[in-house]
Short mmCIF file of C-alpha atoms in Angstrom, two decimals:
data_model
loop_
_atom_site.label_atom_id
_atom_site.label_comp_id
_atom_site.label_asym_id
_atom_site.label_seq_id
_atom_site.Cartn_x
_atom_site.Cartn_y
_atom_site.Cartn_z
CA UNK A 203 153.63 129.44 111.06
CA UNK A 204 157.34 129.71 110.32
CA UNK A 205 158.60 129.40 106.77
CA UNK A 206 160.84 126.65 105.48
CA UNK A 207 163.77 129.08 105.34
CA UNK A 208 163.46 130.06 109.01
CA UNK A 209 162.95 126.43 109.98
CA UNK A 210 166.18 125.60 108.20
CA UNK A 211 167.99 128.41 110.03
CA UNK A 212 166.78 127.13 113.40
CA UNK A 213 167.89 123.62 112.46
CA UNK A 214 171.35 125.01 111.65
CA UNK A 215 171.57 126.62 115.11
CA UNK A 216 170.52 123.37 116.74
CA UNK A 217 173.04 121.44 114.65
CA UNK A 218 175.81 123.90 115.56
CA UNK A 219 175.26 123.24 119.27
CA UNK A 220 175.28 119.49 118.78
CA UNK A 221 178.43 119.54 116.68
CA UNK A 222 179.99 121.89 119.27
CA UNK A 223 179.44 119.35 122.06
CA UNK A 224 176.25 120.75 123.64
CA UNK A 225 173.95 117.78 123.14
CA UNK A 226 171.37 118.05 125.93
CA UNK A 227 168.32 119.60 124.23
CA UNK A 228 167.31 121.39 127.43
CA UNK A 229 170.80 122.94 127.70
CA UNK A 230 170.60 124.02 124.07
CA UNK A 231 167.28 125.82 124.50
CA UNK A 232 168.52 127.36 127.76
CA UNK A 233 171.60 128.83 126.06
CA UNK A 234 169.50 130.05 123.14
CA UNK A 235 167.16 131.66 125.69
CA UNK A 236 170.06 133.59 127.20
CA UNK A 237 171.22 134.81 123.80
CA UNK A 238 167.71 135.80 122.75
CA UNK A 239 167.36 137.76 125.97
CA UNK A 240 170.62 139.60 125.30
CA UNK A 241 169.35 140.40 121.80
CA UNK A 242 165.99 141.57 123.12
CA UNK A 243 167.61 143.90 125.65
CA UNK A 244 169.39 145.64 122.79
CA UNK A 245 166.12 145.87 120.83
CA UNK A 246 164.36 147.51 123.81
CA UNK A 247 167.25 149.93 124.32
CA UNK A 248 167.30 150.83 120.62
CA UNK A 249 163.54 151.46 120.65
CA UNK A 250 163.87 153.72 123.69
CA UNK A 251 166.73 155.62 122.01
CA UNK A 252 164.61 156.20 118.91
CA UNK A 253 161.68 157.40 121.03
CA UNK A 254 163.91 159.81 122.97
CA UNK A 255 165.41 161.18 119.77
CA UNK A 256 162.02 161.66 118.13
CA UNK A 257 160.59 163.41 121.19
CA UNK A 258 163.84 165.32 121.86
CA UNK A 259 163.95 164.35 125.53
CA UNK A 260 166.06 162.05 127.75
CA UNK A 261 165.52 158.29 127.62
CA UNK A 262 162.80 157.09 130.03
CA UNK A 263 164.05 153.51 130.22
CA UNK A 264 167.78 152.89 129.84
CA UNK A 265 168.86 149.22 129.77
CA UNK A 266 172.58 149.74 129.26
CA UNK A 267 173.94 152.50 131.49
CA UNK A 268 176.02 155.39 130.33
CA UNK A 269 179.70 155.32 131.15
CA UNK A 270 182.24 152.53 131.11
CA UNK A 271 183.21 149.24 132.75
CA UNK A 272 186.69 147.85 133.51
CA UNK A 273 187.94 145.29 131.00
CA UNK A 274 190.99 143.09 131.68
CA UNK A 275 192.97 143.07 128.46
CA UNK A 276 195.08 139.93 128.90
CA UNK A 277 194.11 136.40 129.93
CA UNK A 278 197.49 136.14 131.65
CA UNK A 279 196.75 136.09 135.42
CA UNK A 280 199.98 138.03 136.06
CA UNK A 281 198.97 140.83 133.69
CA UNK A 282 196.60 143.19 135.48
CA UNK A 283 196.26 145.66 132.63
CA UNK A 284 192.72 147.06 132.47
CA UNK A 285 191.02 149.46 130.12
CA UNK A 286 187.73 151.30 130.25
CA UNK A 287 185.14 150.15 127.71
CA UNK A 288 181.71 151.68 127.07
CA UNK A 289 178.66 149.71 128.23
CA UNK A 290 177.49 149.89 124.62
CA UNK A 291 180.05 147.13 123.90
CA UNK A 292 177.70 144.75 125.75
CA UNK A 293 174.87 145.41 123.30
CA UNK A 294 174.06 142.75 120.72
CA UNK A 295 174.62 144.99 117.70
CA UNK A 296 178.18 145.69 118.89
CA UNK A 297 178.93 142.22 120.23
CA UNK A 298 178.06 140.56 116.95
CA UNK A 299 180.96 142.29 115.18
CA UNK A 300 183.75 141.48 117.64
CA UNK A 301 186.37 138.80 116.98
CA UNK A 302 185.19 135.41 118.39
CA UNK A 303 187.61 135.21 121.33
CA UNK A 304 186.92 138.81 122.38
CA UNK A 305 183.21 138.19 121.97
CA UNK A 306 183.45 135.09 124.16
CA UNK A 307 185.30 136.99 126.87
CA UNK A 308 182.83 139.89 126.85
CA UNK A 309 179.79 137.62 126.97
CA UNK A 310 181.15 135.30 129.65
CA UNK A 311 182.87 137.81 131.93
CA UNK A 312 180.71 140.91 131.46
CA UNK A 313 177.35 140.30 129.75
CA UNK A 314 176.31 137.43 132.00
CA UNK A 315 177.30 139.24 135.21
CA UNK A 316 175.31 142.20 133.84
CA UNK A 317 172.27 139.90 133.42
CA UNK A 318 172.68 138.55 136.94
CA UNK A 319 172.87 142.12 138.24
CA UNK A 320 169.60 142.87 136.43
CA UNK A 321 168.02 139.93 138.26
CA UNK A 322 168.65 141.67 141.57
CA UNK A 323 166.49 144.57 140.39
CA UNK A 324 163.49 142.25 140.29
CA UNK A 325 162.17 142.78 136.75
CA UNK A 326 159.92 139.97 135.54
CA UNK A 327 162.03 137.87 133.19
CA UNK A 328 165.34 139.13 134.53
CA UNK A 329 164.47 137.61 137.92
CA UNK A 330 165.07 134.15 136.45
CA UNK A 331 168.52 135.14 135.15
CA UNK A 332 170.15 135.07 138.60
CA UNK A 333 171.74 131.68 137.82
CA UNK A 334 172.59 132.52 134.20
CA UNK A 335 175.90 131.06 133.04
CA UNK A 336 177.37 130.52 129.62
CA UNK A 337 177.22 126.74 129.23
CA UNK A 338 180.16 126.20 126.88
CA UNK A 339 183.68 127.54 126.31
CA UNK A 340 183.94 127.34 122.52
CA UNK A 341 184.40 130.84 121.09
CA UNK A 342 183.79 129.69 117.51
CA UNK A 343 180.48 128.09 118.53
CA UNK A 344 179.30 131.27 120.28
CA UNK A 345 180.24 133.35 117.25
CA UNK A 346 178.44 130.98 114.86
CA UNK A 347 175.27 130.74 116.95
CA UNK A 348 175.04 134.49 117.47
CA UNK A 349 175.43 135.13 113.75
CA UNK A 350 172.82 132.50 112.89
CA UNK A 351 170.39 134.03 115.40
CA UNK A 352 171.11 137.48 114.01
CA UNK A 353 170.28 136.29 110.49
CA UNK A 354 166.78 135.12 111.44
CA UNK A 355 164.25 137.82 110.65
CA UNK A 356 162.23 138.05 113.87
CA UNK A 357 160.86 141.55 113.47
CA UNK A 358 157.30 140.80 114.56
CA UNK A 359 155.79 139.09 117.59
CA UNK A 360 154.25 136.22 115.61
CA UNK A 361 157.56 135.21 114.05
CA UNK A 362 159.45 135.46 117.35
CA UNK A 363 156.85 133.33 119.07
CA UNK A 364 156.70 130.76 116.28
CA UNK A 365 160.49 130.45 116.14
CA UNK A 366 160.67 129.84 119.89
CA UNK A 367 157.78 127.36 119.74
CA UNK A 368 159.62 125.47 116.99
CA UNK A 369 162.72 125.37 119.19
CA UNK A 370 160.67 124.12 122.14
CA UNK A 371 159.25 121.44 119.87
CA UNK A 372 162.77 120.09 119.57
CA UNK A 373 162.75 119.40 123.32
CA UNK A 374 159.66 117.26 122.81
CA UNK A 375 161.29 115.32 119.99
CA UNK A 376 164.52 114.63 121.81
CA UNK A 377 163.66 112.25 124.63
CA UNK A 378 162.53 112.51 128.22
CA UNK A 379 162.54 116.30 128.26
CA UNK A 380 159.35 116.13 126.20
CA UNK A 381 157.52 115.70 129.49
CA UNK A 382 157.56 119.48 129.75
CA UNK A 383 155.38 119.95 126.69
CA UNK A 384 151.71 119.23 126.18
CA UNK A 385 150.91 118.83 122.46
CA UNK A 386 150.09 122.25 121.08
CA UNK A 387 146.81 121.16 119.47
CA UNK A 388 145.53 119.76 122.79
CA UNK A 389 146.46 123.03 124.50
CA UNK A 390 144.60 124.99 121.82
CA UNK A 391 141.55 122.80 122.20
CA UNK A 392 141.44 123.39 125.96
CA UNK A 393 141.91 127.14 125.53
CA UNK A 394 139.13 127.34 122.93
CA UNK A 395 136.82 125.30 125.16
CA UNK A 396 137.40 127.77 128.00
CA UNK A 397 137.29 130.87 125.74
CA UNK A 398 139.24 133.29 128.01
CA UNK A 399 137.95 136.85 128.31
CA UNK A 400 139.87 140.14 128.75
CA UNK A 401 139.02 140.32 132.45
CA UNK A 402 140.20 136.81 133.33
CA UNK A 403 143.10 136.08 135.69
CA UNK A 404 144.68 132.91 134.32
CA UNK A 405 146.92 130.44 136.16
CA UNK A 406 148.88 127.30 135.34
CA UNK A 407 150.28 125.86 138.61
CA UNK A 408 152.61 123.52 136.67
CA UNK A 409 153.59 125.92 133.91
CA UNK A 410 156.68 124.28 132.36
CA UNK A 411 157.31 126.22 129.14
CA UNK A 412 154.09 128.26 129.67
CA UNK A 413 152.35 126.70 126.66
CA UNK A 414 148.86 127.15 128.14
CA UNK A 415 149.48 130.79 129.07
CA UNK A 416 150.94 131.55 125.64
CA UNK A 417 147.97 129.95 123.87
CA UNK A 418 145.53 131.86 126.07
CA UNK A 419 147.31 135.11 125.23
CA UNK A 420 147.19 134.38 121.50
CA UNK A 421 143.49 133.48 121.73
CA UNK A 422 142.74 136.80 123.45
CA UNK A 423 144.71 138.79 120.85
CA UNK A 424 142.81 137.09 118.02
CA UNK A 425 139.36 137.20 119.64
CA UNK A 426 139.51 140.64 121.28
CA UNK A 427 141.89 142.74 119.12
CA UNK A 428 140.50 145.94 120.63
CA UNK A 429 141.65 144.79 124.10
CA UNK A 430 145.20 146.09 123.70
CA UNK A 431 143.94 149.50 122.60
CA UNK A 432 142.21 149.94 125.94
CA UNK A 433 144.80 151.26 128.47
CA UNK A 434 143.26 149.46 131.46
CA UNK A 435 142.84 146.13 129.66
CA UNK A 436 146.31 146.40 128.12
CA UNK A 437 147.88 146.98 131.54
CA UNK A 438 145.96 143.98 132.92
CA UNK A 439 147.05 141.81 129.98
CA UNK A 440 150.74 142.59 130.40
CA UNK A 441 151.00 142.70 134.19
CA UNK A 442 148.19 140.89 136.02
CA UNK A 443 146.47 138.37 133.76
CA UNK A 444 149.00 135.52 133.47
CA UNK A 445 150.43 133.49 136.36
CA UNK A 446 152.59 130.39 136.02
CA UNK A 447 154.40 128.39 138.70
CA UNK A 448 157.17 125.82 138.47
CA UNK A 449 160.00 124.58 140.68
CA UNK A 450 162.54 124.07 137.89
CA UNK A 451 164.65 127.20 137.33
CA UNK A 452 165.42 126.21 133.74
CA UNK A 453 161.72 125.87 132.98
CA UNK A 454 161.07 129.26 134.58
CA UNK A 455 163.60 130.93 132.30
CA UNK A 456 162.29 129.16 129.20
CA UNK A 457 158.65 129.78 130.11
CA UNK A 458 159.30 133.45 130.87
CA UNK A 459 161.09 133.95 127.55
CA UNK A 460 158.22 132.18 125.78
CA UNK A 461 155.81 134.75 127.24
CA UNK A 462 158.11 137.67 126.40
CA UNK A 463 158.55 136.56 122.78
CA UNK A 464 154.77 136.15 122.47
CA UNK A 465 154.32 139.76 123.49
CA UNK A 466 153.42 139.52 127.21
CA UNK A 467 155.78 141.94 128.90
CA UNK A 468 155.48 141.13 132.60
CA UNK A 469 153.82 137.75 133.21
CA UNK A 470 154.05 136.41 136.76
CA UNK A 471 156.15 133.29 136.17
CA UNK A 472 157.43 132.38 139.61
CA UNK A 473 159.24 129.66 141.53
CA UNK A 474 156.82 127.52 143.52
CA UNK A 475 156.44 123.89 144.46
CA UNK A 476 152.68 123.97 144.00
CA UNK A 477 151.89 120.91 146.11
CA UNK A 478 154.27 121.68 148.97
CA UNK A 479 153.71 125.38 149.50
CA UNK A 480 150.76 126.82 151.41
CA UNK A 481 148.33 128.78 149.24
CA UNK A 482 146.72 131.21 151.65
CA UNK A 483 148.13 134.22 149.82
CA UNK A 484 146.46 133.45 146.49
CA UNK A 485 143.56 131.18 147.44
CA UNK A 486 140.49 132.19 145.45
CA UNK A 487 142.53 134.47 143.19
CA UNK A 488 142.16 133.02 139.70
CA UNK A 489 139.17 132.97 137.37
CA UNK A 490 140.62 130.39 134.96
CA UNK A 491 143.05 127.49 135.39
CA UNK A 492 144.55 125.64 132.42
CA UNK A 493 146.95 122.84 133.29
CA UNK A 494 148.46 119.47 132.54
CA UNK A 495 150.39 118.87 135.75
CA UNK A 496 152.97 116.11 136.13
CA UNK A 497 151.57 113.13 138.00
CA UNK A 498 154.51 111.67 139.88
CA UNK A 499 152.71 109.11 142.02
CA UNK A 500 152.77 109.76 145.77
CA UNK A 501 154.19 112.40 148.10
CA UNK A 502 154.89 112.20 151.81
CA UNK A 503 152.23 113.80 153.97
CA UNK A 504 154.93 115.97 155.54
CA UNK A 505 155.90 117.32 152.10
CA UNK A 506 152.35 118.28 151.17
CA UNK A 507 150.70 121.64 151.81
CA UNK A 508 148.37 121.33 154.80
CA UNK A 509 145.62 123.38 153.15
CA UNK A 510 145.42 120.76 150.38
CA UNK A 511 145.24 117.91 152.87
CA UNK A 512 142.18 119.61 154.38
CA UNK A 513 140.45 119.31 151.02
CA UNK A 514 141.40 115.69 150.35
CA UNK A 515 143.46 113.40 152.59
CA UNK A 516 145.79 111.68 150.16
CA UNK A 517 149.37 111.32 149.00
CA UNK A 518 148.38 110.92 145.33
CA UNK A 519 149.62 113.88 143.30
CA UNK A 520 146.81 113.64 140.73
CA UNK A 521 144.22 114.15 143.47
CA UNK A 522 146.24 116.82 145.25
CA UNK A 523 146.42 118.85 142.04
CA UNK A 524 142.63 118.84 141.73
CA UNK A 525 142.42 119.99 145.34
CA UNK A 526 144.95 122.70 144.44
CA UNK A 527 142.87 123.88 141.48
CA UNK A 528 139.79 124.17 143.69
CA UNK A 529 141.81 126.05 146.29
CA UNK A 530 143.22 128.57 143.79
CA UNK A 531 140.00 129.26 141.85
CA UNK A 532 137.68 132.04 142.88
CA UNK A 533 133.97 131.21 143.16
CA UNK A 534 132.67 131.01 139.61
CA UNK A 535 136.16 130.29 138.31
CA UNK A 536 136.57 127.64 135.63
CA UNK A 537 139.18 124.99 134.91
CA UNK A 538 140.24 122.75 132.04
CA UNK A 539 142.82 120.24 133.23
CA UNK A 540 144.32 116.95 132.10
CA UNK A 541 144.03 114.05 134.54
CA UNK A 542 145.05 110.36 134.35
CA UNK A 543 142.15 107.95 133.92
CA UNK A 544 142.55 106.69 137.49
CA UNK A 545 141.03 109.92 138.75
CA UNK A 546 137.80 109.01 136.93
CA UNK A 547 137.25 105.58 138.49
CA UNK A 548 139.84 104.97 141.25
CA UNK A 549 138.36 103.03 144.17
CA UNK A 550 140.19 104.60 147.13
CA UNK A 551 138.32 106.84 149.56
CA UNK A 552 140.32 109.84 148.37
CA UNK A 553 139.41 109.16 144.71
CA UNK A 554 135.73 108.93 145.59
CA UNK A 555 135.88 111.99 147.83
CA UNK A 556 137.40 114.21 145.13
CA UNK A 557 134.86 113.03 142.53
CA UNK A 558 131.99 113.58 144.96
CA UNK A 559 133.32 117.07 145.63
CA UNK A 560 133.46 117.92 141.91
CA UNK A 561 129.98 116.51 141.23
CA UNK A 562 128.05 117.58 144.34
CA UNK A 563 129.92 120.56 145.84
CA UNK A 564 130.90 122.21 142.57
CA UNK A 565 129.79 122.05 138.93
CA UNK A 566 131.36 119.36 136.78
CA UNK A 567 130.79 120.39 133.17
CA UNK A 568 132.49 117.80 130.97
CA UNK A 569 134.72 114.75 130.71
CA UNK A 570 136.60 114.42 127.42
CA UNK A 571 138.32 111.05 127.11
CA UNK A 572 141.63 111.31 125.22
CA UNK A 573 143.09 108.46 123.16
CA UNK A 574 145.94 106.73 124.95
CA UNK A 575 148.55 107.71 122.35
CA UNK A 576 148.19 111.49 122.79
CA UNK A 577 151.32 111.77 124.94
CA UNK A 578 153.44 109.21 123.12
CA UNK A 579 156.32 108.50 122.82
CA UNK A 580 156.81 109.63 126.44
CA UNK A 581 153.77 108.04 128.03
CA UNK A 582 151.03 105.72 126.85
CA UNK A 583 148.85 106.35 129.89
CA UNK A 584 145.15 106.99 129.29
CA UNK A 585 144.05 110.50 130.20
CA UNK A 586 141.04 112.77 130.08
CA UNK A 587 140.27 116.48 130.17
CA UNK A 588 138.05 117.61 133.03
CA UNK A 589 136.10 120.83 132.68
CA UNK A 590 134.59 122.17 135.89
CA UNK A 591 133.43 125.35 137.63
CA UNK A 592 134.06 126.15 141.31
CA UNK A 593 130.78 127.03 143.01
CA UNK A 594 130.98 125.65 146.55
CA UNK A 595 127.22 124.98 146.43
CA UNK A 596 126.92 122.34 143.70
CA UNK A 597 125.22 123.01 140.39
CA UNK A 598 126.01 119.93 138.32
CA UNK A 599 122.95 119.14 136.21
CA UNK A 600 124.19 117.07 133.30
CA UNK A 601 127.80 116.10 132.56
CA UNK A 602 128.89 116.07 128.93
CA UNK A 603 131.01 113.08 127.86
CA UNK A 604 133.00 112.95 124.61
CA UNK A 605 135.02 109.97 123.39
CA UNK A 606 137.92 111.44 121.40
CA UNK A 607 139.20 108.76 119.03
CA UNK A 608 141.63 110.79 116.88
CA UNK A 609 143.58 114.02 117.36
CA UNK A 610 145.02 114.50 113.86
CA UNK A 611 148.22 112.51 114.48
CA UNK A 612 148.99 108.82 114.51
CA UNK A 613 148.68 107.33 117.98
CA UNK A 614 151.94 105.37 117.85
CA UNK A 615 155.38 106.54 118.93
CA UNK A 616 155.96 108.32 115.61
CA UNK A 617 152.97 110.68 116.02
CA UNK A 618 152.91 111.31 112.27
CA UNK A 619 150.52 113.84 110.71
CA UNK A 620 147.31 112.27 109.39
CA UNK A 621 146.13 115.52 107.81
CA UNK A 622 147.82 118.61 106.30
CA UNK A 623 148.74 121.33 108.86
CA UNK A 624 145.85 123.58 107.83
CA UNK A 625 143.37 120.84 108.77
CA UNK A 626 144.93 120.12 112.16
CA UNK A 627 143.83 121.40 115.56
CA UNK A 628 140.43 122.61 116.81
CA UNK A 629 140.03 125.40 114.22
CA UNK A 630 140.98 124.06 110.77
CA UNK A 631 141.00 126.30 107.70
CA UNK A 632 137.75 124.74 106.47
CA UNK A 633 135.09 122.31 107.77
CA UNK A 634 136.30 118.72 107.79
CA UNK A 635 134.68 115.94 105.78
CA UNK A 636 133.40 112.83 107.53
CA UNK A 637 136.57 110.99 106.53
CA UNK A 638 138.76 113.84 107.86
CA UNK A 639 136.75 113.94 111.09
CA UNK A 640 137.75 110.31 111.57
CA UNK A 641 141.34 111.55 111.74
CA UNK A 642 140.78 114.75 113.75
CA UNK A 643 137.94 114.98 116.29
CA UNK A 644 139.00 118.34 117.78
CA UNK A 645 136.80 120.64 115.63
CA UNK A 646 133.80 118.41 116.36
CA UNK A 647 134.48 118.61 120.11
CA UNK A 648 134.55 122.41 119.93
CA UNK A 649 131.38 122.57 117.81
CA UNK A 650 129.41 120.22 120.09
CA UNK A 651 130.62 122.03 123.22
CA UNK A 652 129.21 125.22 121.73
CA UNK A 653 125.78 123.59 121.30
CA UNK A 654 125.23 121.54 124.45
CA UNK A 655 121.49 121.97 124.02
CA UNK A 656 121.67 119.72 120.99
CA UNK A 657 123.70 117.14 122.91
CA UNK A 658 120.83 116.28 125.24
CA UNK A 659 119.06 114.29 122.54
CA UNK A 660 122.06 112.20 121.55
CA UNK A 661 121.88 108.50 122.47
CA UNK A 662 124.59 107.02 124.64
CA UNK A 663 125.79 105.02 121.66
CA UNK A 664 126.99 108.29 120.04
CA UNK A 665 130.50 109.72 120.27
CA UNK A 666 129.24 112.31 122.75
CA UNK A 667 126.24 112.41 125.08
CA UNK A 668 124.90 113.94 128.30
CA UNK A 669 124.57 112.07 131.60
CA UNK A 670 122.29 113.43 134.35
CA UNK A 671 124.00 113.95 137.69
CA UNK A 672 121.55 111.53 139.31
CA UNK A 673 123.01 108.66 137.26
CA UNK A 674 126.52 109.54 138.43
CA UNK A 675 125.49 109.78 142.09
CA UNK A 676 123.58 106.48 141.78
CA UNK A 677 126.82 104.60 141.09
CA UNK A 678 127.76 105.16 144.73
CA UNK A 679 131.35 105.90 143.71
CA UNK A 680 130.67 108.97 141.55
CA UNK A 681 132.26 107.09 138.65
CA UNK A 682 133.27 109.39 135.76
CA UNK A 683 134.65 106.82 133.32
CA UNK A 684 133.01 107.16 129.92
CA UNK A 685 132.61 103.41 129.50
CA UNK A 686 130.40 103.32 132.59
CA UNK A 687 127.73 105.27 130.71
CA UNK A 688 128.44 104.61 127.04
CA UNK A 689 126.22 101.99 125.45
CA UNK A 690 127.59 99.75 122.74
CA UNK A 691 125.20 99.35 119.86
CA UNK A 692 124.68 95.64 119.27
CA UNK A 693 124.17 94.76 115.63
CA UNK A 694 122.03 91.72 114.98
CA UNK A 695 123.91 89.14 112.94
CA UNK A 696 121.94 86.40 111.16
CA UNK A 697 123.71 83.05 110.94
CA UNK A 698 122.85 80.09 108.68
CA UNK A 699 121.26 77.07 110.31
CA UNK A 700 123.78 74.38 111.36
CA UNK A 701 122.29 71.81 108.92
CA UNK A 702 122.80 74.27 106.03
CA UNK A 703 126.41 74.89 107.06
CA UNK A 704 127.06 71.10 107.25
CA UNK A 705 125.48 70.59 103.82
CA UNK A 706 127.68 73.31 102.36
CA UNK A 707 130.79 71.74 103.89
CA UNK A 708 129.87 68.30 102.45
CA UNK A 709 129.36 69.84 99.02
CA UNK A 710 132.81 71.46 99.24
CA UNK A 711 134.36 68.14 100.31
CA UNK A 712 132.76 66.35 97.36
CA UNK A 713 134.03 69.03 94.99
CA UNK A 714 137.56 68.70 96.38
CA UNK A 715 137.44 64.88 96.10
CA UNK A 716 136.26 65.10 92.50
CA UNK A 717 139.10 67.48 91.68
CA UNK A 718 141.65 65.12 93.21
CA UNK A 719 140.29 62.19 91.15
CA UNK A 720 140.71 64.17 87.92
CA UNK A 721 144.24 65.11 88.90
CA UNK A 722 145.16 61.45 89.47
CA UNK A 723 143.77 60.52 86.03
CA UNK A 724 145.83 63.23 84.37
CA UNK A 725 149.01 62.11 86.11
CA UNK A 726 148.33 58.37 85.70
#
């Protein structure tokens, strides 16, 4: 968690952009991403220099080449005077000390072309820098932002990641761009429910800022600290474990940087329109899918991948994404995904077909109903988390239902904290009291999921309960809405007999009349 001082520094950077005329929050985070990448390149180069010096051998990985580049001295188009400058002038530690106008010229005309040239070499994050452009022409603003970034102490991975997460949070608090972010505590809940393991291959087909992949990486670091000391597992973690797809180049850059700053060196964050592109190359590849895909309504049949249409014939994106998850998962692979409520009870043939497939052809594990305010202020739509395992041969025995009523924040547009930060999320600092549970159900969900044997005895009037697959099949529509199975406990209320109520009313009328008579006497 970042300190108040660092939070204040980030706020200053954000304010500098706004006062400098860069007001689109997505543009702000994109420009910050570029600058952080430039800074990180210098850090990598410096580390390699130190290693080479200590070992008294040539550098193994050189970011900035030896030699010089041609620098045009004057901005006058008629003056062609050029000088040779060392590539070291493009490094952050040198750039930071140049005069603002010279700094602006170097960054715009030389550093960004250098980044675009790196993209052609195909390195992971650099691949998404092929369109990189400086998005403003104010030299004083660039100088101020670079100095503010340089002042933030981001020496360790946790701080770098937390700072970037805080910046991404500003996208979510600034309007429509919040659609790219699933609330962090919901992401953490889904990751903890799935409990990734060091051998997993994890995918988010609608990655956005890579929040699910980042959270999975942090969970693995915390749960399996020895993993990164094992050469084979470390190589898998950095190069083959994480896969995220998106068709927005800005999101790809931001998501890639999010992974880099959280210590994943070479995540596969790639351009892909997940519903339009055929998936033969990576069908059955992933052991775990974590996702909250955008549900945009309907697509044209012609724009939809044919291999998905073979699974379910529909134009509804929410159903196509479930078909996609089943296509991408390997047999035995698991998924935790957010779906709109319509998936649970929609009456179309495609809705029923996809539910039947989950229940009878695979193993549906759980349905967690989310309160409708979870995604406010951007959407008030009711949603649920589906947990399922791809088997191809069925396996659903009982389905666990949980009715989440509170997630730790108010369910209005303000989304204000109902509990202190240390009591938020699925793993609070201490067990919650009954009153605190009423404000944050996430730890209870995680605890009950870990003891499903004890859930079998819960009545259907409880907050969570098990439903045998036979009951779901018996509906004829494979209905998965919680209210279909939840029983409302009727409390018997005893009412007075009508004659007693009438007698009481007459007594009250007599008392009122007597009071009015006394009042008249007093006034008369």
